[in-house]
Short mmCIF file of C-alpha atoms in Angstrom, two decimals:
data_model
loop_
_atom_site.label_atom_id
_atom_site.label_comp_id
_atom_site.label_asym_id
_atom_site.label_seq_id
_atom_site.Cartn_x
_atom_site.Cartn_y
_atom_site.Cartn_z
CA UNK N 190 126.52 96.97 54.26
CA UNK N 191 125.05 100.40 54.96
CA UNK N 192 121.75 99.16 53.43
CA UNK N 193 121.18 97.07 56.56
CA UNK N 194 121.32 100.23 58.67
CA UNK N 195 119.20 102.17 56.17
CA UNK N 196 116.39 99.61 56.24
CA UNK N 197 116.56 99.49 60.01
CA UNK N 198 116.39 103.31 60.32
CA UNK N 199 113.41 103.44 57.95
CA UNK N 200 111.36 101.54 60.53
CA UNK N 201 111.62 104.57 62.84
CA UNK N 202 112.18 107.74 60.78
CA UNK N 203 111.85 109.12 57.23
CA UNK N 204 114.77 110.60 55.28
CA UNK N 205 115.98 111.10 51.71
CA UNK N 206 118.89 109.20 50.11
CA UNK N 207 121.03 112.34 50.44
CA UNK N 208 120.17 112.67 54.12
CA UNK N 209 121.05 109.02 54.66
CA UNK N 210 124.47 109.61 53.07
CA UNK N 211 124.91 112.54 55.44
CA UNK N 212 123.90 110.43 58.45
CA UNK N 213 126.23 107.56 57.42
CA UNK N 214 129.20 109.94 57.25
CA UNK N 215 129.25 110.07 61.09
CA UNK N 216 129.69 106.29 61.38
CA UNK N 217 132.60 104.00 60.62
CA UNK N 218 132.07 100.48 59.32
CA UNK N 219 134.58 98.21 61.03
CA UNK N 220 135.16 94.46 60.78
CA UNK N 221 135.56 92.56 64.06
CA UNK N 222 137.04 89.06 64.17
CA UNK N 223 135.57 86.34 66.34
CA UNK N 224 136.80 86.83 69.95
CA UNK N 225 138.08 90.36 69.22
CA UNK N 226 137.65 92.73 72.18
CA UNK N 227 136.11 96.02 71.03
CA UNK N 228 135.84 97.59 74.47
CA UNK N 229 137.83 96.66 77.54
CA UNK N 230 136.32 97.18 80.99
CA UNK N 231 138.13 100.02 82.77
CA UNK N 232 139.33 101.67 79.54
CA UNK N 233 137.87 104.90 78.15
CA UNK N 234 134.52 104.20 76.53
CA UNK N 235 134.86 105.70 73.05
CA UNK N 236 132.22 104.08 70.85
CA UNK N 237 128.72 102.80 70.55
CA UNK N 238 128.32 99.75 68.30
CA UNK N 239 125.57 98.65 65.95
CA UNK N 240 125.73 95.12 64.56
CA UNK N 241 125.36 94.90 60.75
CA UNK N 242 126.26 91.20 60.64
CA UNK N 243 127.51 88.85 63.35
CA UNK N 244 127.10 88.94 67.10
CA UNK N 245 128.59 90.82 70.07
CA UNK N 246 128.37 90.27 73.78
CA UNK N 247 128.84 92.52 76.78
CA UNK N 248 130.37 91.10 79.95
CA UNK N 249 131.93 91.91 83.28
CA UNK N 250 134.19 90.10 85.72
CA UNK N 251 132.40 89.35 88.99
CA UNK N 252 133.91 89.43 92.48
CA UNK N 253 135.00 85.79 92.11
CA UNK N 254 136.96 86.65 88.95
CA UNK N 255 134.42 84.91 86.70
CA UNK N 256 133.19 86.44 83.42
CA UNK N 257 129.42 87.10 83.39
CA UNK N 258 127.75 87.85 80.06
CA UNK N 259 125.06 90.47 80.62
CA UNK N 260 123.89 91.27 77.08
CA UNK N 261 124.08 89.98 73.52
CA UNK N 262 123.57 91.90 70.28
CA UNK N 263 122.64 90.30 66.98
CA UNK N 264 122.06 92.02 63.62
CA UNK N 265 120.44 95.49 63.92
CA UNK N 266 120.93 95.67 67.68
CA UNK N 267 122.98 98.33 69.44
CA UNK N 268 125.49 97.42 72.11
CA UNK N 269 127.23 100.00 74.21
CA UNK N 270 128.16 101.03 77.71
CA UNK N 271 125.93 104.05 77.92
CA UNK N 272 127.11 105.71 81.09
CA UNK N 273 130.76 105.54 80.05
CA UNK N 274 129.88 106.80 76.57
CA UNK N 275 127.80 109.75 77.77
CA UNK N 276 130.30 110.78 80.42
CA UNK N 277 133.36 109.83 78.37
CA UNK N 278 134.64 107.84 81.31
CA UNK N 279 135.89 104.32 81.99
CA UNK N 280 133.70 101.50 80.71
CA UNK N 281 131.98 99.33 83.33
CA UNK N 282 131.76 96.40 80.91
CA UNK N 283 133.79 94.78 78.13
CA UNK N 284 132.42 94.19 74.64
CA UNK N 285 133.58 91.30 72.47
CA UNK N 286 132.68 89.89 69.06
CA UNK N 287 131.61 86.25 69.37
CA UNK N 288 131.38 85.74 65.59
CA UNK N 289 133.20 87.42 62.71
CA UNK N 290 131.12 90.59 62.51
CA UNK N 291 130.63 93.85 60.63
CA UNK N 292 129.96 96.71 62.99
CA UNK N 293 128.95 100.36 62.75
CA UNK N 294 130.82 102.44 65.31
CA UNK N 295 130.23 106.03 66.33
CA UNK N 296 132.29 108.10 68.78
CA UNK N 297 130.95 110.66 71.22
CA UNK N 298 131.92 113.79 69.26
CA UNK N 299 130.42 112.41 66.05
CA UNK N 300 127.24 111.55 67.94
CA UNK N 301 126.89 115.13 69.19
CA UNK N 302 127.40 116.46 65.65
CA UNK N 303 124.93 113.92 64.29
CA UNK N 304 122.23 115.10 66.73
CA UNK N 305 122.96 118.74 65.85
CA UNK N 306 122.98 118.25 62.06
CA UNK N 307 120.19 115.64 61.86
CA UNK N 308 117.73 116.28 64.74
CA UNK N 309 115.58 113.46 63.33
CA UNK N 310 118.19 111.13 64.86
CA UNK N 311 117.05 112.30 68.31
CA UNK N 312 113.77 110.56 67.50
CA UNK N 313 115.52 107.41 66.32
CA UNK N 314 117.72 107.15 69.42
CA UNK N 315 114.79 108.05 71.64
CA UNK N 316 113.16 104.84 70.32
CA UNK N 317 116.39 102.85 70.69
CA UNK N 318 116.82 103.81 74.36
CA UNK N 319 113.12 103.62 75.15
CA UNK N 320 113.00 100.02 73.94
CA UNK N 321 116.32 99.09 75.51
CA UNK N 322 115.07 100.41 78.84
CA UNK N 323 111.75 98.61 78.47
CA UNK N 324 113.59 95.37 77.66
CA UNK N 325 115.66 95.73 80.84
CA UNK N 326 112.49 96.27 82.87
CA UNK N 327 111.00 93.08 81.40
CA UNK N 328 114.18 91.21 82.19
CA UNK N 329 114.01 92.41 85.78
CA UNK N 330 110.42 91.19 85.91
CA UNK N 331 111.45 87.73 84.72
CA UNK N 332 114.40 87.59 87.12
CA UNK N 333 112.13 88.38 90.06
CA UNK N 334 109.18 86.20 89.12
CA UNK N 335 110.55 83.14 87.28
CA UNK N 336 112.73 80.28 88.39
CA UNK N 337 115.95 79.92 86.36
CA UNK N 338 114.40 76.89 84.70
CA UNK N 339 111.27 78.80 83.64
CA UNK N 340 113.41 81.72 82.48
CA UNK N 341 115.36 79.35 80.23
CA UNK N 342 112.16 77.83 78.77
CA UNK N 343 110.74 81.30 78.20
CA UNK N 344 113.96 82.35 76.49
CA UNK N 345 114.08 79.18 74.39
CA UNK N 346 110.53 79.77 73.09
CA UNK N 347 110.98 83.51 72.52
CA UNK N 348 114.38 83.35 70.74
CA UNK N 349 114.83 79.82 69.35
CA UNK N 350 117.39 80.80 66.67
CA UNK N 351 119.36 82.80 69.16
CA UNK N 352 119.56 79.85 71.55
CA UNK N 353 120.93 77.70 68.71
CA UNK N 354 123.41 80.29 67.52
CA UNK N 355 125.15 81.52 70.64
CA UNK N 356 127.93 79.44 72.30
CA UNK N 357 126.27 77.47 75.07
CA UNK N 358 128.70 78.43 77.85
CA UNK N 359 127.96 82.12 77.16
CA UNK N 360 124.22 81.51 77.13
CA UNK N 361 124.58 79.63 80.43
CA UNK N 362 126.49 82.58 81.91
CA UNK N 363 123.81 85.02 80.70
CA UNK N 364 121.01 82.92 82.20
CA UNK N 365 122.88 82.30 85.47
CA UNK N 366 123.04 78.54 84.88
CA UNK N 367 125.95 76.11 84.84
CA UNK N 368 126.71 74.79 81.32
CA UNK N 369 125.83 71.29 82.58
CA UNK N 370 122.40 72.35 83.82
CA UNK N 371 121.76 74.24 80.58
CA UNK N 372 122.48 71.02 78.62
CA UNK N 373 120.07 69.15 80.86
CA UNK N 374 117.33 71.76 80.29
CA UNK N 375 117.89 71.63 76.53
CA UNK N 376 117.52 67.85 76.56
CA UNK N 377 114.34 68.23 78.60
CA UNK N 378 113.06 70.78 76.09
CA UNK N 379 113.69 68.52 73.09
CA UNK N 380 112.19 65.43 74.67
CA UNK I 287 104.07 123.40 90.31
CA UNK I 288 104.81 123.52 86.61
CA UNK I 289 107.95 125.58 87.41
CA UNK I 290 109.57 122.42 88.79
CA UNK I 291 109.13 120.74 85.41
CA UNK I 292 110.23 123.88 83.55
CA UNK I 293 113.50 124.13 85.49
CA UNK I 294 114.09 120.42 84.98
CA UNK I 295 113.46 120.65 81.21
CA UNK I 296 115.83 123.62 80.90
CA UNK I 297 118.71 121.36 81.90
CA UNK I 298 118.21 119.46 78.66
CA UNK I 299 116.58 121.71 76.04
CA UNK I 300 115.88 125.38 75.24
CA UNK I 301 112.40 126.80 74.70
CA UNK I 302 110.42 130.03 75.07
CA UNK I 303 107.77 130.68 77.72
CA UNK I 304 105.09 130.27 75.04
CA UNK I 305 106.55 126.95 73.95
CA UNK I 306 106.62 125.77 77.55
CA UNK I 307 102.94 126.62 77.91
CA UNK I 308 102.31 124.60 74.76
CA UNK I 309 104.31 121.64 76.10
CA UNK I 310 102.54 121.76 79.47
CA UNK I 311 99.14 121.54 77.79
CA UNK I 312 99.81 117.84 77.03
CA UNK I 313 100.29 117.00 80.71
CA UNK I 314 97.89 116.79 83.62
CA UNK I 315 98.93 117.73 87.15
CA UNK I 316 97.39 115.22 89.54
CA UNK I 317 97.61 114.84 93.30
CA UNK I 318 98.29 111.36 94.66
CA UNK I 319 97.69 110.47 98.30
CA UNK I 320 100.13 108.36 100.26
CA UNK I 321 99.54 104.65 99.41
CA UNK I 322 97.37 105.52 96.37
CA UNK I 323 97.83 103.06 93.50
CA UNK I 324 98.35 104.91 90.20
CA UNK I 325 98.92 101.84 88.07
CA UNK I 326 97.79 98.32 88.81
CA UNK I 327 99.79 95.38 87.43
CA UNK I 328 97.77 93.62 84.74
CA UNK I 329 95.64 96.68 83.93
CA UNK I 330 96.04 98.76 80.75
CA UNK I 331 99.08 100.99 81.07
CA UNK I 332 97.75 104.47 80.27
CA UNK I 333 100.21 106.98 81.71
CA UNK I 334 103.77 107.92 82.33
CA UNK I 335 104.41 109.78 85.58
CA UNK I 336 106.82 112.55 86.51
CA UNK I 337 107.20 113.40 90.19
CA UNK I 338 106.87 117.13 90.99
CA UNK I 339 106.82 116.57 94.75
CA UNK I 340 106.69 113.38 96.81
CA UNK I 341 107.78 109.86 96.00
CA UNK I 342 106.51 106.89 93.96
CA UNK I 343 107.56 103.27 93.81
CA UNK I 344 107.18 100.56 91.21
CA UNK I 345 106.67 96.98 92.35
CA UNK I 346 105.63 93.50 91.30
CA UNK I 347 104.34 90.41 93.05
CA UNK I 348 106.85 87.57 92.87
CA UNK I 349 106.07 83.86 92.50
CA UNK I 350 105.78 83.53 96.29
CA UNK I 351 103.13 86.23 96.37
CA UNK I 352 105.49 88.75 97.94
CA UNK I 353 105.69 92.40 96.80
CA UNK I 354 109.11 93.35 95.43
CA UNK I 355 109.90 97.05 94.96
CA UNK I 356 112.00 97.44 91.82
CA UNK I 357 112.25 101.24 91.42
CA UNK I 358 111.67 104.46 93.30
CA UNK I 359 111.10 107.96 91.91
CA UNK I 360 111.70 111.16 93.86
CA UNK I 361 111.21 114.74 92.64
CA UNK I 362 112.05 115.26 88.92
CA UNK I 363 112.24 111.53 88.21
CA UNK I 364 110.06 109.71 85.73
CA UNK I 365 108.37 106.45 86.63
CA UNK I 366 106.54 104.35 84.11
CA UNK I 367 106.10 100.90 82.70
CA UNK I 368 107.60 101.60 79.33
CA UNK I 369 106.71 98.48 77.40
CA UNK I 370 103.06 98.63 78.45
CA UNK I 371 102.93 102.34 77.66
CA UNK I 372 104.49 102.01 74.20
CA UNK I 373 102.37 99.01 73.24
CA UNK I 374 99.29 100.20 75.09
CA UNK I 375 99.07 96.82 76.77
CA UNK I 376 98.80 95.44 80.29
CA UNK I 377 101.28 96.81 82.81
CA UNK I 378 103.91 94.38 84.14
CA UNK I 379 104.31 96.39 87.33
CA UNK I 380 102.22 98.42 89.75
CA UNK I 381 102.98 102.03 90.66
CA UNK I 382 102.09 103.50 94.05
CA UNK I 383 102.62 106.83 95.83
CA UNK I 384 104.52 106.31 99.08
CA UNK I 385 104.11 109.96 100.17
CA UNK I 386 101.44 112.53 99.38
CA UNK I 387 102.67 113.59 95.96
CA UNK I 388 102.05 115.94 93.04
CA UNK I 389 102.49 114.19 89.74
CA UNK I 390 102.61 115.09 86.05
CA UNK I 391 100.85 112.46 83.97
CA UNK I 392 100.81 112.06 80.21
CA UNK I 393 98.87 109.49 78.19
CA UNK I 394 100.02 107.75 75.05
CA UNK I 395 98.00 109.82 72.55
CA UNK I 396 99.12 113.09 74.13
CA UNK I 397 102.71 111.88 74.03
CA UNK I 398 102.49 111.20 70.28
CA UNK I 399 101.01 114.66 69.70
CA UNK I 400 103.68 116.22 71.92
CA UNK I 401 106.45 114.62 69.83
CA UNK I 402 104.77 115.77 66.64
CA UNK I 403 104.13 119.37 67.75
CA UNK I 404 107.35 119.86 69.76
CA UNK I 405 110.10 117.72 68.19
CA UNK I 406 112.53 119.20 70.72
CA UNK I 407 110.86 116.85 73.23
CA UNK I 408 112.36 113.92 71.29
CA UNK I 409 115.73 115.21 72.48
CA UNK I 410 114.53 115.56 76.04
CA UNK I 411 113.09 112.04 76.19
CA UNK I 412 116.13 110.67 74.37
CA UNK I 413 118.14 111.90 77.39
CA UNK I 414 115.57 110.56 79.88
CA UNK I 415 115.66 107.05 78.41
CA UNK I 416 119.39 107.09 77.74
CA UNK I 417 120.09 107.84 81.40
CA UNK I 418 117.42 105.46 82.67
CA UNK I 419 118.96 102.69 80.58
CA UNK I 420 122.47 103.57 81.74
CA UNK I 421 121.28 103.54 85.37
CA UNK I 422 119.84 100.04 84.85
CA UNK I 423 123.14 98.86 83.40
CA UNK I 424 125.00 100.20 86.44
CA UNK I 425 122.52 98.49 88.72
CA UNK I 426 123.12 95.21 86.92
CA UNK I 427 126.85 95.74 87.36
CA UNK I 428 126.40 96.22 91.12
CA UNK I 429 124.10 93.23 91.42
CA UNK I 430 126.65 90.99 89.71
CA UNK I 431 129.78 92.29 91.41
CA UNK I 432 128.82 93.36 94.95
CA UNK I 433 127.59 91.44 97.95
CA UNK I 434 124.21 92.62 99.26
CA UNK I 435 126.05 94.20 102.17
CA UNK I 436 128.41 96.17 99.91
CA UNK I 437 125.47 97.18 97.70
CA UNK I 438 123.69 98.62 100.75
CA UNK I 439 126.82 100.55 101.85
CA UNK I 440 127.30 101.86 98.32
CA UNK I 441 123.65 102.93 98.22
CA UNK I 442 123.84 104.53 101.65
CA UNK I 443 126.85 106.65 100.64
CA UNK I 444 125.47 107.57 97.21
CA UNK I 445 121.92 108.50 98.33
CA UNK I 446 122.00 109.30 102.08
CA UNK I 447 118.82 111.45 102.06
CA UNK I 448 116.96 108.85 100.08
CA UNK I 449 117.90 106.11 102.57
CA UNK I 450 116.53 108.28 105.41
CA UNK I 451 113.36 109.20 103.58
CA UNK I 452 112.00 105.94 102.19
CA UNK I 453 110.15 103.43 104.43
CA UNK I 454 112.72 100.91 105.55
CA UNK I 455 110.71 97.79 104.63
CA UNK I 456 110.45 99.08 101.04
CA UNK I 457 114.16 99.88 100.90
CA UNK I 458 114.88 96.37 102.22
CA UNK I 459 112.67 94.89 99.49
CA UNK I 460 114.45 96.96 96.82
CA UNK I 461 117.89 95.87 98.05
CA UNK I 462 116.86 92.23 98.43
CA UNK I 463 117.44 92.27 102.22
CA UNK I 464 115.21 91.35 105.14
CA UNK I 465 114.12 94.42 107.16
CA UNK I 466 115.99 92.97 110.16
CA UNK I 467 119.24 92.66 108.24
CA UNK I 468 118.81 96.19 106.87
CA UNK I 469 118.48 97.53 110.46
CA UNK I 470 121.63 95.66 111.41
CA UNK I 471 123.55 97.16 108.46
CA UNK I 472 122.31 100.65 109.32
CA UNK I 473 123.53 100.22 112.91
CA UNK I 474 126.88 99.03 111.59
CA UNK I 475 127.04 102.07 109.31
CA UNK I 476 126.34 104.51 112.14
CA UNK I 477 128.81 102.98 114.57
#
């Protein structure tokens, strides 16, 4: 399992096999069953998660009491509640496995030690956050400039496997569509 | 001017005076007049900007042809179009000074050299992006869980000086309100 993380890391930084063993010692590999809640909104935010296999989602409960999915993470994506993790405070979002998954988890103290002992990981996480932030900016751009319909078609073309894989009611929630309208758009797309 | 950046950097990393001089050599200090456009949407994204004094905004043109302000940056904040900068591609947003400002600017090649020659800057920018990403996540949380009215009141209480300082039609655009409704909310707040 750790090979998935190793190959991913090698895209960003260089390290020896011994160094990789050292880096891995700060992480735990944990299994997560489908529908398992890894982080509950309002509870102390202890971990950041990296998906080795499977899929996670992040969600909140809006003012009407409805769950809204705000992020997904497939293989080799990080998912975390960064403010809560940095400040060791209550999480603003919940995190749930939506498939049986294998996850890398790291807690705040281990992360600090990892940065201290392997400064090269500053570079790796600089890339992780830089790209996560850039992705959010792009999303904001789409939200402000595309209709919901166009956003769905864009999403469908950019991530076709993802659209097939994720439960449709969660995808609808993420895109701000009703499940019925999402079905209609998918039919339109196929025809 | 460079002292502002030095004091800001010292909150995140340690370095000698000689090292700081070395770091500063990768940046240019540039003046920007009020209303000056630093980055035009659709043009090659060359620089990241750090505000020494003054204020910048980032904006886009939506599908109705209306400018939407998506971010502001006051003193010691970074403002950039991160995807365009990393990929050296067209910017998705424009960046404009909204006061006479003094700015630090760094281009992509200088940034790569800076990371290579001063790896401690990986740590600094890891923090910058980590917090920028966390701030975006919080903003998403507010957008999904607060009415526009509550979001304004939250914003007013969290950043009172900012609300006074920024032109009201830009603040209205950022908060997704009409200028008239923003005036009404401000009156309500004061009464």
